[in-house]
Short mmCIF file of C-alpha atoms in Angstrom, two decimals:
data_model
loop_
_atom_site.label_atom_id
_atom_site.label_comp_id
_atom_site.label_asym_id
_atom_site.label_seq_id
_atom_site.Cartn_x
_atom_site.Cartn_y
_atom_site.Cartn_z
CA MET A 1 16.30 0.92 -46.36
CA PHE A 2 13.69 2.94 -44.50
CA ARG A 3 10.28 3.21 -46.09
CA ALA A 4 8.86 6.74 -46.17
CA PHE A 5 5.25 7.31 -45.24
CA ARG A 6 2.99 10.31 -44.67
CA LEU A 7 0.45 10.94 -41.97
CA LEU A 8 -3.18 11.09 -42.90
CA SER A 9 -5.18 14.00 -41.54
CA SER A 10 -7.03 11.58 -39.26
CA ASP A 11 -3.68 10.41 -37.84
CA VAL A 12 -2.63 13.99 -37.12
CA PHE A 13 -5.93 14.65 -35.35
CA LEU A 14 -5.52 11.49 -33.25
CA ILE A 15 -1.97 12.38 -32.22
CA ARG A 16 -2.97 15.95 -31.30
CA ALA A 17 -5.86 14.63 -29.23
CA LEU A 18 -3.60 12.17 -27.45
CA LEU A 19 -1.05 14.87 -26.65
CA ALA A 20 -3.83 17.06 -25.30
CA VAL A 21 -5.05 14.27 -23.02
CA ILE A 22 -1.51 13.69 -21.73
CA ALA A 23 -1.01 17.40 -21.08
CA LEU A 24 -4.38 17.66 -19.33
CA ALA A 25 -3.56 14.67 -17.15
CA ALA A 26 -0.18 16.15 -16.20
CA PHE A 27 -1.83 19.49 -15.38
CA SER A 28 -4.55 17.72 -13.40
CA HIS A 29 -2.02 15.78 -11.29
CA ALA A 30 0.12 18.86 -10.65
CA HIS A 31 -2.94 20.97 -9.83
CA ALA A 32 -4.26 18.30 -7.44
CA ALA A 33 -0.91 18.08 -5.66
CA ALA A 34 -0.68 21.85 -5.33
CA TYR A 35 -4.27 22.06 -4.11
CA VAL A 36 -3.87 19.42 -1.39
CA THR A 37 -0.77 21.20 -0.09
CA LYS A 38 -2.24 24.69 -0.23
CA HIS A 39 -5.62 23.83 1.26
CA CYS A 40 -4.67 21.08 3.71
CA ASP A 41 -5.15 23.31 6.75
CA ASP A 42 -8.62 24.24 5.53
CA LEU A 43 -9.84 20.68 6.16
CA GLU A 44 -9.51 21.07 9.91
CA GLY A 45 -12.93 21.21 11.54
CA LYS A 46 -14.72 19.93 8.43
CA THR A 47 -17.26 17.14 8.79
CA VAL A 48 -18.25 14.13 6.73
CA PRO A 49 -22.01 13.50 6.92
CA ALA A 50 -23.33 10.13 8.04
CA SER A 51 -25.29 9.91 4.79
CA ILE A 52 -22.17 9.09 2.74
CA ILE A 53 -20.88 6.46 5.16
CA GLY A 54 -22.12 2.99 4.21
CA LEU A 55 -22.79 1.78 7.76
CA PRO A 56 -24.72 3.59 10.52
CA THR A 57 -22.74 6.33 12.32
CA ARG A 58 -23.28 9.89 13.47
CA GLY A 59 -20.83 11.26 10.92
CA ALA A 60 -17.14 12.12 11.09
CA THR A 61 -15.22 15.17 12.23
CA ILE A 62 -11.74 16.30 11.19
CA VAL A 63 -9.78 17.14 14.34
CA SER A 64 -6.53 18.25 12.70
CA ALA A 65 -5.06 18.73 9.24
CA TRP A 66 -1.61 20.06 8.46
CA VAL A 67 1.17 19.74 5.90
CA VAL A 68 4.13 17.61 6.92
CA LYS A 69 7.11 18.97 5.01
CA ALA A 70 9.46 16.58 3.27
CA ALA A 71 12.34 17.90 5.38
CA ALA A 72 10.51 17.52 8.72
CA PRO A 73 12.61 15.63 11.31
CA GLY A 74 12.03 11.89 11.13
CA ASN A 75 9.79 12.13 8.05
CA ARG A 76 10.58 9.50 5.44
CA ASN A 77 7.39 9.98 3.43
CA GLY A 78 7.97 13.15 1.41
CA GLU A 79 5.53 16.04 1.70
CA TYR A 80 1.97 15.11 2.63
CA CYS A 81 -1.21 16.38 4.23
CA ARG A 82 -1.86 14.58 7.51
CA ILE A 83 -5.49 14.40 8.63
CA THR A 84 -6.78 13.00 11.91
CA GLY A 85 -10.35 12.71 13.13
CA PHE A 86 -13.03 10.50 14.57
CA ILE A 87 -16.20 8.76 13.41
CA LYS A 88 -18.97 9.20 15.93
CA ALA A 89 -20.50 5.98 17.28
CA LEU A 90 -24.25 5.53 17.42
CA LEU A 91 -24.29 5.29 21.21
CA ASP A 92 -22.60 7.68 23.61
CA THR A 93 -21.41 4.65 25.58
CA THR A 94 -19.51 3.29 22.56
CA PRO A 95 -15.99 4.56 21.79
CA ASP A 96 -15.63 6.53 18.58
CA ILE A 97 -13.46 5.29 15.72
CA ARG A 98 -10.27 7.35 15.53
CA PHE A 99 -8.60 7.51 12.12
CA GLU A 100 -5.74 9.02 10.17
CA VAL A 101 -5.60 9.85 6.45
CA ASN A 102 -2.44 10.93 4.60
CA LEU A 103 -2.56 12.69 1.24
CA PRO A 104 0.85 12.85 -0.47
CA SER A 105 1.74 15.85 -2.62
CA ARG A 106 3.05 13.45 -5.25
CA TRP A 107 -0.01 11.22 -5.50
CA ASN A 108 0.01 8.13 -7.71
CA GLY A 109 -3.78 8.02 -7.91
CA ARG A 110 -4.09 5.05 -5.56
CA ALA A 111 -5.39 4.61 -2.02
CA LEU A 112 -4.27 2.03 0.53
CA GLN A 113 -6.12 1.12 3.72
CA MET A 114 -3.76 -0.47 6.23
CA GLY A 115 -4.97 -3.06 8.73
CA GLY A 116 -4.21 -3.41 12.42
CA GLY A 117 -2.90 -6.12 14.73
CA GLY A 118 -3.97 -8.03 17.82
CA TYR A 119 -7.05 -6.37 19.26
CA ASN A 120 -6.13 -3.11 17.50
CA GLY A 121 -6.82 -0.19 19.85
CA THR A 122 -4.14 2.11 18.43
CA ILE A 123 -4.51 4.25 15.32
CA VAL A 124 -2.91 2.76 12.23
CA SER A 125 -1.20 5.91 11.01
CA GLY A 126 -0.44 4.81 7.46
CA THR A 127 2.99 6.47 7.72
CA GLU A 128 4.97 3.31 8.48
CA PRO A 129 6.36 0.66 6.11
CA MET A 130 4.26 -2.38 5.37
CA SER A 131 5.25 -5.59 7.09
CA PHE A 132 8.01 -7.41 5.22
CA ALA A 133 8.80 -4.31 3.13
CA PRO A 134 10.97 -2.26 5.50
CA ASP A 135 12.85 -0.22 2.91
CA SER A 136 10.02 2.09 1.87
CA THR A 137 6.57 3.25 2.89
CA PRO A 138 3.48 3.20 0.66
CA LEU A 139 3.02 6.91 1.46
CA ALA A 140 6.50 7.67 0.12
CA ARG A 141 5.60 5.73 -3.03
CA GLY A 142 2.66 8.04 -3.64
CA TYR A 143 -0.22 6.12 -2.09
CA ALA A 144 -2.86 7.98 -0.13
CA THR A 145 -2.88 5.91 3.06
CA PHE A 146 -5.32 5.54 5.91
CA GLY A 147 -6.18 3.42 8.94
CA SER A 148 -8.00 3.50 12.27
CA ASP A 149 -7.98 2.14 15.82
CA SER A 150 -11.00 -0.10 14.98
CA GLY A 151 -13.21 1.71 17.49
CA HIS A 152 -11.56 1.41 20.88
CA VAL A 153 -8.44 2.50 22.75
CA GLY A 154 -5.88 0.09 24.15
CA ASN A 155 -4.31 -3.15 22.89
CA SER A 156 -3.52 -4.92 26.15
CA GLY A 157 -4.72 -8.33 24.99
CA ARG A 158 -7.47 -8.27 27.65
CA ALA A 159 -10.19 -7.32 25.15
CA ASP A 160 -12.16 -5.26 27.68
CA PHE A 161 -13.84 -3.34 24.85
CA ALA A 162 -15.88 -6.48 24.11
CA VAL A 163 -18.37 -5.71 26.87
CA ASN A 164 -19.87 -3.24 24.34
CA ASP A 165 -21.81 -4.75 21.43
CA GLU A 166 -21.30 -1.81 19.06
CA ALA A 167 -17.57 -1.90 19.80
CA ILE A 168 -17.47 -5.61 18.90
CA ILE A 169 -19.21 -4.87 15.59
CA ASN A 170 -16.74 -2.08 14.86
CA PHE A 171 -13.80 -4.34 15.69
CA GLY A 172 -15.22 -7.20 13.65
CA PHE A 173 -16.00 -5.31 10.45
CA GLY A 174 -17.68 -1.94 10.99
CA HIS A 175 -14.57 0.21 11.30
CA LEU A 176 -13.29 -1.04 7.95
CA LYS A 177 -16.22 0.26 5.92
CA LYS A 178 -16.70 3.41 7.98
CA THR A 179 -13.04 4.42 7.78
CA ARG A 180 -12.83 3.61 4.09
CA ASP A 181 -15.85 5.75 3.20
CA VAL A 182 -14.61 8.71 5.24
CA ALA A 183 -11.10 8.41 3.78
CA LEU A 184 -12.37 8.36 0.21
CA ALA A 185 -14.47 11.45 0.92
CA LEU A 186 -11.34 13.23 2.18
CA ILE A 187 -9.35 12.07 -0.83
CA GLN A 188 -12.07 13.55 -3.03
CA MET A 189 -11.89 16.81 -1.06
CA GLY A 190 -8.10 16.90 -1.25
CA TYR A 191 -7.52 16.01 -4.89
CA GLY A 192 -10.86 16.74 -6.48
CA ARG A 193 -11.21 13.16 -7.68
CA ALA A 194 -11.58 9.62 -6.39
CA PRO A 195 -8.70 7.10 -6.41
CA GLU A 196 -8.17 5.09 -9.55
CA LYS A 197 -7.48 2.00 -7.45
CA THR A 198 -8.18 1.23 -3.80
CA TYR A 199 -6.26 -1.48 -1.97
CA PHE A 200 -6.21 -3.06 1.49
CA ALA A 201 -3.18 -4.58 3.22
CA GLY A 202 -2.71 -6.17 6.62
CA GLY A 203 -1.38 -9.09 8.61
CA SER A 204 -2.75 -11.27 11.42
CA THR A 205 -5.78 -9.24 12.57
CA GLY A 206 -5.11 -7.12 9.50
CA GLY A 207 -5.10 -10.30 7.41
CA ARG A 208 -8.52 -11.19 8.80
CA GLU A 209 -9.60 -7.67 7.96
CA GLY A 210 -8.37 -8.20 4.40
CA PHE A 211 -10.56 -11.27 3.96
CA THR A 212 -13.39 -9.41 5.71
CA VAL A 213 -13.48 -6.57 3.18
CA ILE A 214 -13.50 -9.12 0.35
CA GLU A 215 -16.48 -10.93 1.86
CA ARG A 216 -18.47 -7.95 3.16
CA PHE A 217 -17.50 -5.01 0.92
CA PRO A 218 -16.27 -6.63 -2.30
CA ASN A 219 -16.94 -3.67 -4.60
CA ASP A 220 -14.92 -1.25 -2.46
CA TYR A 221 -11.48 -2.74 -3.14
CA ASP A 222 -9.53 -3.59 -6.28
CA GLY A 223 -6.88 -5.61 -4.50
CA VAL A 224 -6.10 -7.07 -1.07
CA ILE A 225 -2.95 -8.26 0.71
CA ALA A 226 -3.68 -10.60 3.64
CA ASN A 227 -0.76 -12.05 5.60
CA ALA A 228 -1.14 -14.68 8.35
CA PRO A 229 -4.90 -14.02 8.33
CA ALA A 230 -6.79 -14.75 11.57
CA ILE A 231 -9.88 -15.58 9.52
CA ASN A 232 -11.30 -18.16 11.95
CA PHE A 233 -11.11 -15.83 14.94
CA SER A 234 -13.35 -17.90 17.19
CA GLY A 235 -11.49 -21.05 16.21
CA VAL A 236 -8.07 -19.77 17.20
CA ARG A 237 -9.40 -18.46 20.51
CA LEU A 238 -11.05 -21.80 21.32
CA MET A 239 -7.80 -23.49 20.32
CA GLY A 240 -6.13 -21.44 23.03
CA VAL A 241 -8.69 -22.60 25.58
CA LEU A 242 -8.05 -26.26 24.68
CA VAL A 243 -4.29 -25.81 25.01
CA GLY A 244 -4.77 -24.14 28.38
CA GLN A 245 -6.96 -26.98 29.57
CA ALA A 246 -4.41 -29.56 28.42
CA SER A 247 -1.58 -27.61 30.08
CA TYR A 248 -3.20 -26.66 33.38
CA ALA A 249 -6.33 -28.75 33.98
CA LYS A 250 -4.48 -32.06 33.61
CA PRO A 251 -1.64 -33.06 35.95
CA GLY A 252 1.77 -32.63 34.35
CA GLY A 253 0.39 -31.28 31.09
CA PHE A 254 2.43 -28.08 30.94
CA VAL A 255 5.33 -28.26 28.46
CA GLY A 256 8.33 -26.39 29.86
CA LEU A 257 10.77 -24.22 27.94
CA ALA A 258 13.42 -26.94 27.81
CA GLN A 259 10.97 -29.39 26.29
CA GLN A 260 9.61 -26.77 23.88
CA ARG A 261 13.11 -26.09 22.65
CA ARG A 262 13.94 -29.77 22.39
CA VAL A 263 10.93 -30.39 20.16
CA PHE A 264 12.07 -27.68 17.76
CA GLU A 265 15.69 -28.83 17.71
CA THR A 266 14.68 -32.46 17.16
CA VAL A 267 12.45 -31.56 14.23
CA VAL A 268 15.15 -29.44 12.61
CA ARG A 269 17.68 -32.25 13.02
CA GLU A 270 15.33 -34.76 11.38
CA CYS A 271 13.74 -32.57 8.69
CA ASP A 272 16.11 -29.76 7.76
CA ARG A 273 17.79 -31.63 4.90
CA LEU A 274 14.55 -32.85 3.33
CA ASP A 275 14.74 -29.86 0.97
CA GLY A 276 18.34 -30.66 0.02
CA ALA A 277 19.83 -27.88 2.15
CA ALA A 278 21.15 -27.78 5.71
CA ASP A 279 20.04 -24.21 6.38
CA GLY A 280 17.96 -24.43 9.56
CA ILE A 281 14.69 -24.17 7.60
CA VAL A 282 12.16 -27.00 7.43
CA SER A 283 10.94 -26.37 3.90
CA ASN A 284 9.53 -29.75 2.90
CA VAL A 285 6.83 -29.79 5.56
CA GLU A 286 4.85 -32.65 4.03
CA ALA A 287 7.87 -34.96 3.96
CA CYS A 288 8.61 -33.98 7.55
CA ARG A 289 5.03 -34.82 8.52
CA LYS A 290 5.67 -38.44 7.49
CA LEU A 291 8.48 -38.60 10.06
CA GLU A 292 6.22 -37.42 12.88
CA PRO A 293 5.76 -40.83 14.60
CA GLN A 294 9.51 -41.37 14.96
CA ILE A 295 10.03 -37.77 16.08
CA ILE A 296 7.44 -38.15 18.84
CA ALA A 297 8.93 -41.48 19.87
CA SER A 298 12.37 -39.90 20.23
CA LEU A 299 10.94 -37.11 22.39
CA ARG A 300 8.96 -39.33 24.78
CA CYS A 301 10.46 -40.16 28.17
CA ALA A 302 11.13 -43.82 28.92
CA ASN A 303 7.85 -45.48 29.90
CA GLY A 304 6.09 -42.14 29.45
CA GLN A 305 7.14 -40.98 32.91
CA ARG A 306 7.61 -37.35 33.90
CA PRO A 307 11.07 -35.98 33.06
CA SER A 308 13.60 -35.36 35.78
CA LEU A 309 15.02 -31.92 36.45
CA ARG A 310 18.10 -32.79 34.40
CA ASP A 311 16.55 -33.91 31.13
CA SER A 312 14.15 -32.52 28.56
CA CYS A 313 12.24 -35.55 27.38
CA LEU A 314 8.44 -35.30 27.36
CA SER A 315 5.97 -37.19 29.50
CA ASP A 316 2.78 -38.71 28.10
CA ALA A 317 0.79 -35.77 29.47
CA GLN A 318 3.10 -33.28 27.76
CA ILE A 319 2.93 -35.20 24.47
CA ASP A 320 -0.87 -35.08 24.80
CA THR A 321 -0.71 -31.28 25.12
CA LEU A 322 1.36 -30.97 21.95
CA GLU A 323 -0.92 -33.38 20.10
CA THR A 324 -3.91 -31.26 21.17
CA LEU A 325 -2.15 -28.30 19.59
CA ARG A 326 -1.42 -30.35 16.48
CA ASP A 327 -4.94 -31.76 16.10
CA GLY A 328 -6.81 -28.47 16.50
CA VAL A 329 -10.44 -27.94 17.42
CA SER A 330 -13.31 -30.18 16.37
CA LEU A 331 -16.78 -29.20 17.59
CA PRO A 332 -19.98 -31.30 17.49
CA TYR A 333 -21.91 -28.20 16.33
CA PRO A 334 -21.27 -25.55 13.66
CA LEU A 335 -20.22 -21.95 14.17
CA ALA A 336 -20.50 -19.36 11.40
CA TYR A 337 -20.84 -20.67 7.83
CA ASP A 338 -21.07 -24.27 9.12
CA VAL A 339 -17.45 -24.21 10.25
CA ASP A 340 -16.92 -26.69 13.10
CA THR A 341 -13.13 -27.12 13.07
CA TYR A 342 -9.93 -25.19 13.53
CA PRO A 343 -6.96 -27.02 11.96
CA GLY A 344 -3.98 -27.43 14.26
CA TYR A 345 -0.38 -26.27 14.03
CA ASN A 346 2.76 -27.75 12.49
CA VAL A 347 4.00 -28.67 15.97
CA PHE A 348 6.33 -31.42 14.75
CA GLN A 349 7.26 -29.70 11.46
CA GLY A 350 9.37 -26.76 12.58
CA VAL A 351 7.39 -24.44 14.88
CA ASP A 352 9.36 -23.01 17.79
CA PHE A 353 6.96 -22.54 20.70
CA SER A 354 9.65 -21.28 23.09
CA GLY A 355 9.48 -17.63 21.98
CA THR A 356 7.52 -14.66 23.32
CA LEU A 357 4.36 -15.79 21.48
CA GLY A 358 4.76 -19.42 22.44
CA LEU A 359 3.49 -21.68 25.20
CA GLY A 360 4.86 -19.74 28.16
CA ASP A 361 7.41 -20.63 30.80
CA SER A 362 5.47 -21.40 33.98
CA PRO A 363 3.66 -24.53 35.21
CA THR A 364 1.78 -22.22 37.59
CA LEU A 365 -1.43 -20.70 36.23
CA LEU A 366 -1.79 -16.99 36.91
CA ASN A 367 -5.13 -15.22 37.18
CA PRO A 368 -5.51 -13.78 34.64
CA PRO A 369 -3.00 -15.80 32.61
CA THR A 370 -0.19 -13.88 30.92
CA PHE A 371 1.58 -14.36 27.61
CA ALA A 372 4.98 -14.85 29.23
CA ALA A 373 3.93 -17.28 31.97
CA ASN A 374 1.03 -19.22 30.48
CA GLY A 375 1.39 -18.78 26.73
CA TYR A 376 -0.01 -16.46 24.11
CA LEU A 377 -2.70 -18.81 22.82
CA PHE A 378 -4.15 -19.60 26.25
CA ALA A 379 -3.97 -16.03 27.57
CA GLN A 380 -5.83 -14.80 24.49
CA GLY A 381 -8.31 -17.65 24.62
CA ASP A 382 -9.02 -16.99 28.29
CA ALA A 383 -9.61 -13.28 27.62
CA TYR A 384 -11.93 -14.19 24.75
CA VAL A 385 -14.04 -16.40 27.02
CA ARG A 386 -14.23 -13.83 29.81
CA TYR A 387 -14.83 -10.67 27.76
CA PHE A 388 -16.46 -11.79 24.50
CA VAL A 389 -18.34 -14.96 25.44
CA THR A 390 -19.38 -15.02 29.09
CA ARG A 391 -18.78 -11.35 29.95
CA ASP A 392 -17.93 -12.64 33.38
CA LEU A 393 -14.41 -11.64 34.44
CA ALA A 394 -14.47 -14.25 37.23
CA PHE A 395 -15.26 -17.10 34.82
CA ASN A 396 -12.69 -19.92 34.80
CA SER A 397 -12.07 -20.83 31.17
CA LEU A 398 -10.57 -24.17 32.25
CA THR A 399 -14.11 -25.26 33.12
CA LEU A 400 -15.67 -24.39 29.75
CA ASP A 401 -16.83 -27.58 28.02
CA LEU A 402 -16.40 -26.76 24.34
CA ASP A 403 -18.33 -29.84 23.25
CA ASN A 404 -21.29 -28.83 25.43
CA PRO A 405 -21.09 -25.09 26.06
CA GLY A 406 -24.74 -24.89 27.13
CA ARG A 407 -26.09 -21.34 27.23
CA PHE A 408 -22.92 -20.04 25.56
CA ARG A 409 -23.34 -22.01 22.34
CA GLN A 410 -25.43 -19.38 20.53
CA ARG A 411 -23.08 -16.68 21.73
CA LEU A 412 -20.13 -18.54 20.20
CA THR A 413 -21.93 -18.77 16.87
CA THR A 414 -22.97 -15.11 16.87
CA LEU A 415 -19.44 -13.99 17.64
CA ALA A 416 -18.07 -16.16 14.84
CA TYR A 417 -20.27 -14.29 12.36
CA THR A 418 -19.36 -10.86 13.75
CA VAL A 419 -15.60 -11.31 14.20
CA GLY A 420 -14.30 -13.68 11.57
CA ALA A 421 -13.93 -14.08 7.84
CA MET A 422 -14.96 -17.63 6.99
CA ASN A 423 -17.61 -16.80 4.39
CA PRO A 424 -16.57 -18.80 1.29
CA ASP A 425 -18.66 -16.67 -1.09
CA PHE A 426 -16.16 -14.60 -3.08
CA SER A 427 -18.40 -14.29 -6.14
CA ALA A 428 -18.92 -10.51 -5.90
CA PHE A 429 -15.18 -9.88 -5.46
CA ILE A 430 -14.45 -12.09 -8.46
CA ALA A 431 -17.06 -10.28 -10.55
CA HIS A 432 -15.57 -6.96 -9.49
CA GLY A 433 -12.19 -8.10 -10.84
CA GLY A 434 -10.53 -7.98 -7.42
CA LYS A 435 -7.18 -9.63 -6.73
CA LEU A 436 -5.90 -11.23 -3.52
CA ILE A 437 -2.36 -12.03 -2.43
CA ALA A 438 -2.21 -14.09 0.77
CA MET A 439 0.94 -15.15 2.60
CA HIS A 440 1.41 -17.30 5.70
CA GLY A 441 4.39 -18.78 7.50
CA LEU A 442 4.37 -22.56 7.74
CA ALA A 443 5.98 -22.25 11.19
CA ASP A 444 3.42 -19.77 12.55
CA GLU A 445 2.85 -20.34 16.26
CA VAL A 446 -0.05 -17.88 16.67
CA ILE A 447 -2.38 -18.37 13.68
CA SER A 448 -2.45 -21.86 12.20
CA PRO A 449 -1.22 -21.86 8.59
CA ASN A 450 -3.33 -24.97 8.06
CA GLN A 451 -6.51 -22.91 8.44
CA THR A 452 -5.39 -20.64 5.60
CA ILE A 453 -4.57 -23.68 3.47
CA ALA A 454 -7.95 -25.28 4.28
CA PHE A 455 -9.82 -22.10 3.30
CA TYR A 456 -7.87 -21.94 0.03
CA HIS A 457 -8.81 -25.54 -0.78
CA GLY A 458 -12.43 -24.66 0.02
CA LEU A 459 -12.31 -21.88 -2.58
CA ILE A 460 -10.93 -24.34 -5.13
CA ASP A 461 -13.71 -26.81 -4.34
CA ARG A 462 -16.26 -24.02 -4.82
CA TYR A 463 -14.89 -22.19 -7.88
CA GLY A 464 -12.32 -24.52 -9.48
CA GLN A 465 -8.54 -24.11 -9.70
CA ASP A 466 -8.56 -21.94 -12.83
CA SER A 467 -11.03 -19.47 -11.37
CA VAL A 468 -9.12 -19.22 -8.08
CA ASP A 469 -5.88 -18.71 -9.99
CA SER A 470 -7.50 -15.78 -11.78
CA PHE A 471 -7.97 -13.79 -8.57
CA MET A 472 -5.78 -15.30 -5.81
CA ARG A 473 -2.18 -16.12 -5.07
CA LEU A 474 -1.25 -18.06 -1.90
CA TYR A 475 2.34 -18.14 -0.67
CA MET A 476 3.27 -20.42 2.25
CA VAL A 477 6.71 -19.52 3.61
CA PRO A 478 8.88 -22.18 5.31
CA GLY A 479 10.60 -21.20 8.55
CA PHE A 480 8.49 -18.09 9.02
CA GLN A 481 6.60 -17.78 12.29
CA HIS A 482 4.31 -14.92 13.36
CA GLY A 483 6.59 -12.03 12.47
CA ASN A 484 9.75 -13.87 13.47
CA GLY A 485 11.40 -17.21 12.80
CA VAL A 486 14.48 -18.69 11.18
CA PHE A 487 13.46 -17.06 7.89
CA VAL A 488 11.63 -13.73 7.80
CA PRO A 489 10.89 -12.60 4.23
CA ALA A 490 11.17 -9.07 2.92
CA TRP A 491 9.47 -8.69 -0.45
CA ASP A 492 7.41 -6.21 -2.42
CA GLU A 493 3.86 -7.49 -2.03
CA LEU A 494 2.30 -4.11 -2.78
CA GLY A 495 4.23 -3.78 -6.02
CA ALA A 496 3.18 -7.30 -7.02
CA LEU A 497 -0.47 -6.53 -6.25
CA ASP A 498 -0.45 -3.25 -8.18
CA GLU A 499 1.17 -4.90 -11.20
CA TRP A 500 -1.56 -7.55 -11.16
CA VAL A 501 -4.46 -5.12 -10.73
CA SER A 502 -3.21 -2.32 -12.97
CA LYS A 503 -1.36 -4.24 -15.68
CA GLY A 504 -2.75 -7.75 -15.48
CA VAL A 505 0.66 -9.23 -14.61
CA ALA A 506 -0.14 -12.03 -12.18
CA PRO A 507 2.64 -12.81 -9.66
CA GLU A 508 4.30 -16.20 -9.78
CA THR A 509 7.47 -17.11 -7.88
CA LEU A 510 8.74 -14.10 -5.95
CA ILE A 511 12.04 -13.51 -4.18
CA GLY A 512 12.25 -12.94 -0.45
CA SER A 513 15.26 -11.45 1.32
CA ASP A 514 15.77 -12.71 4.86
CA ILE A 515 15.59 -10.02 7.54
CA ALA A 516 16.07 -12.42 10.48
CA PRO A 517 19.06 -10.99 12.40
CA ALA A 518 21.17 -14.16 12.30
CA THR A 519 20.80 -14.72 8.56
CA ASN A 520 20.07 -11.24 7.27
CA GLY A 521 20.40 -10.89 3.51
CA ARG A 522 20.10 -14.47 2.33
CA THR A 523 17.43 -14.95 -0.32
CA ARG A 524 14.92 -17.66 -1.11
CA PRO A 525 12.18 -18.16 -3.68
CA ILE A 526 8.74 -17.40 -2.28
CA CYS A 527 6.81 -20.20 -3.92
CA ARG A 528 3.16 -20.43 -4.82
CA TYR A 529 1.38 -23.02 -2.72
CA PRO A 530 1.70 -26.02 -2.70
CA ASN A 531 5.29 -25.73 -3.90
CA TYR A 532 8.32 -25.24 -1.67
CA PRO A 533 11.92 -24.09 -2.40
CA ARG A 534 14.35 -27.00 -2.96
CA TYR A 535 18.12 -26.58 -3.16
CA LEU A 536 19.60 -27.61 -6.51
CA GLY A 537 22.63 -29.14 -4.80
CA HIS A 538 25.22 -26.64 -6.01
CA GLY A 539 26.00 -22.96 -5.67
CA ASN A 540 25.74 -20.56 -2.75
CA ILE A 541 23.14 -21.84 -0.31
CA ASN A 542 22.19 -18.25 0.58
CA VAL A 543 21.16 -17.28 -2.97
CA ALA A 544 17.63 -17.84 -4.26
CA ALA A 545 18.85 -18.62 -7.78
CA ASN A 546 20.20 -21.93 -6.48
CA PHE A 547 16.74 -23.10 -5.41
CA ARG A 548 13.70 -24.18 -7.42
CA CYS A 549 10.03 -24.25 -6.44
CA VAL A 550 8.89 -27.87 -6.56
CA GLU A 551 5.87 -29.89 -5.49
CA PRO A 552 6.16 -31.67 -2.13
#
């Protein structure tokens, strides 16, 4: 039977008040959406004063503002107000920061700053899908989005902007704060209120930028997504210099494409099944690491001699180059935050260095070195030495003694503070209630996943496992390289972050759908570190439900 009851007058008052709040909120959202559409064009030519930007500038100017209709050709974002402009640098000789802000008509009350890649140099429009979430854009989901070019034009990999000190500061961290403050001012103008939540998301350089905003501007962001973060920027560039020196300053040190491919194929043959599945993915990296001595032995040419033209074994000099890449950088002096190492790569645990971001295809050193001929790591390291460190375009990076850099030592340390995110102090971000989701491929050939793991362990040493679990999730993905690989995950990181920040639902095991062309559509668990996905031994090998996250 149902029990009858009657409302008290206080209950009626409470319900009426609640309904009024709901109605007011609905009216407010509809009014804000209508206002941003109706008055979008009015923003053109407006300025944002320097006084409300948290770092020194000469203010911002809106160059254009117009409504992009939902039915506009090629638009997948619904109706929105698109705003472009620039933030004036302090010096006339410094490039301005160009930015874009997008205000959707159907706003969800949240803002998302999107990070760049490489040396940036092109405006992050905020209209594209996030990496690893190709089916929708944050703008279409109702996020006000924004990004910038980080304060210079051109992403050639030559880093010529670094001859300007203010431009280096903007690239390192300044553009993040400046763009964020201008964007929030425009959001306030457009909707009449500030965002309820503000997030940051990026990968590689954008991943470094994610850690940077946590460390430098912790109260500005409620949540951060940082994929393959280049947090130890100086470390990875010096790693490239060491690899170049091993490849080109020592006779026979260059590892050719045939040998690069043989290393990968040998590792897969030896380690693929260590997770219970023959699927081309080295998932149990730690078990594979124990097989490293026998893998190297099987790769080495007889008596360590140089290989003939008809085989792909590796000489002693070539093995030394790969072991340099595996061992990383160890300096006899500290850089920023007392960091004196850069952990090496999983060379003998499933990284394929024969791709476009690998070790290159030529034993002949070009001047300047190129990605295709001399390898991504060395070409970037060489540019770093010439433009950032020595500012001498004729300098030969093969001659730089990293153990004794002489007059360049202080410069290396200064740069590591300016462009890098190795500050282990997350206390303000923790106090703010911020959340961080970080992801990295265990087969990354550009940014060492072992640096991300080392930083994570440093946070645990500093704050304890329970505290770190309260604000951070780390996902290490087997088979995933730097945007490519034998497994490339598609998953909803932004949804997971918003659920955690807004509803307190912390992400655990997630599901990734493979978007690698050869294996498109297969699924795997995306496991919290240190776990990896292990096949249960039965069921469809392409279905995540037949795997479990287990400790290595």
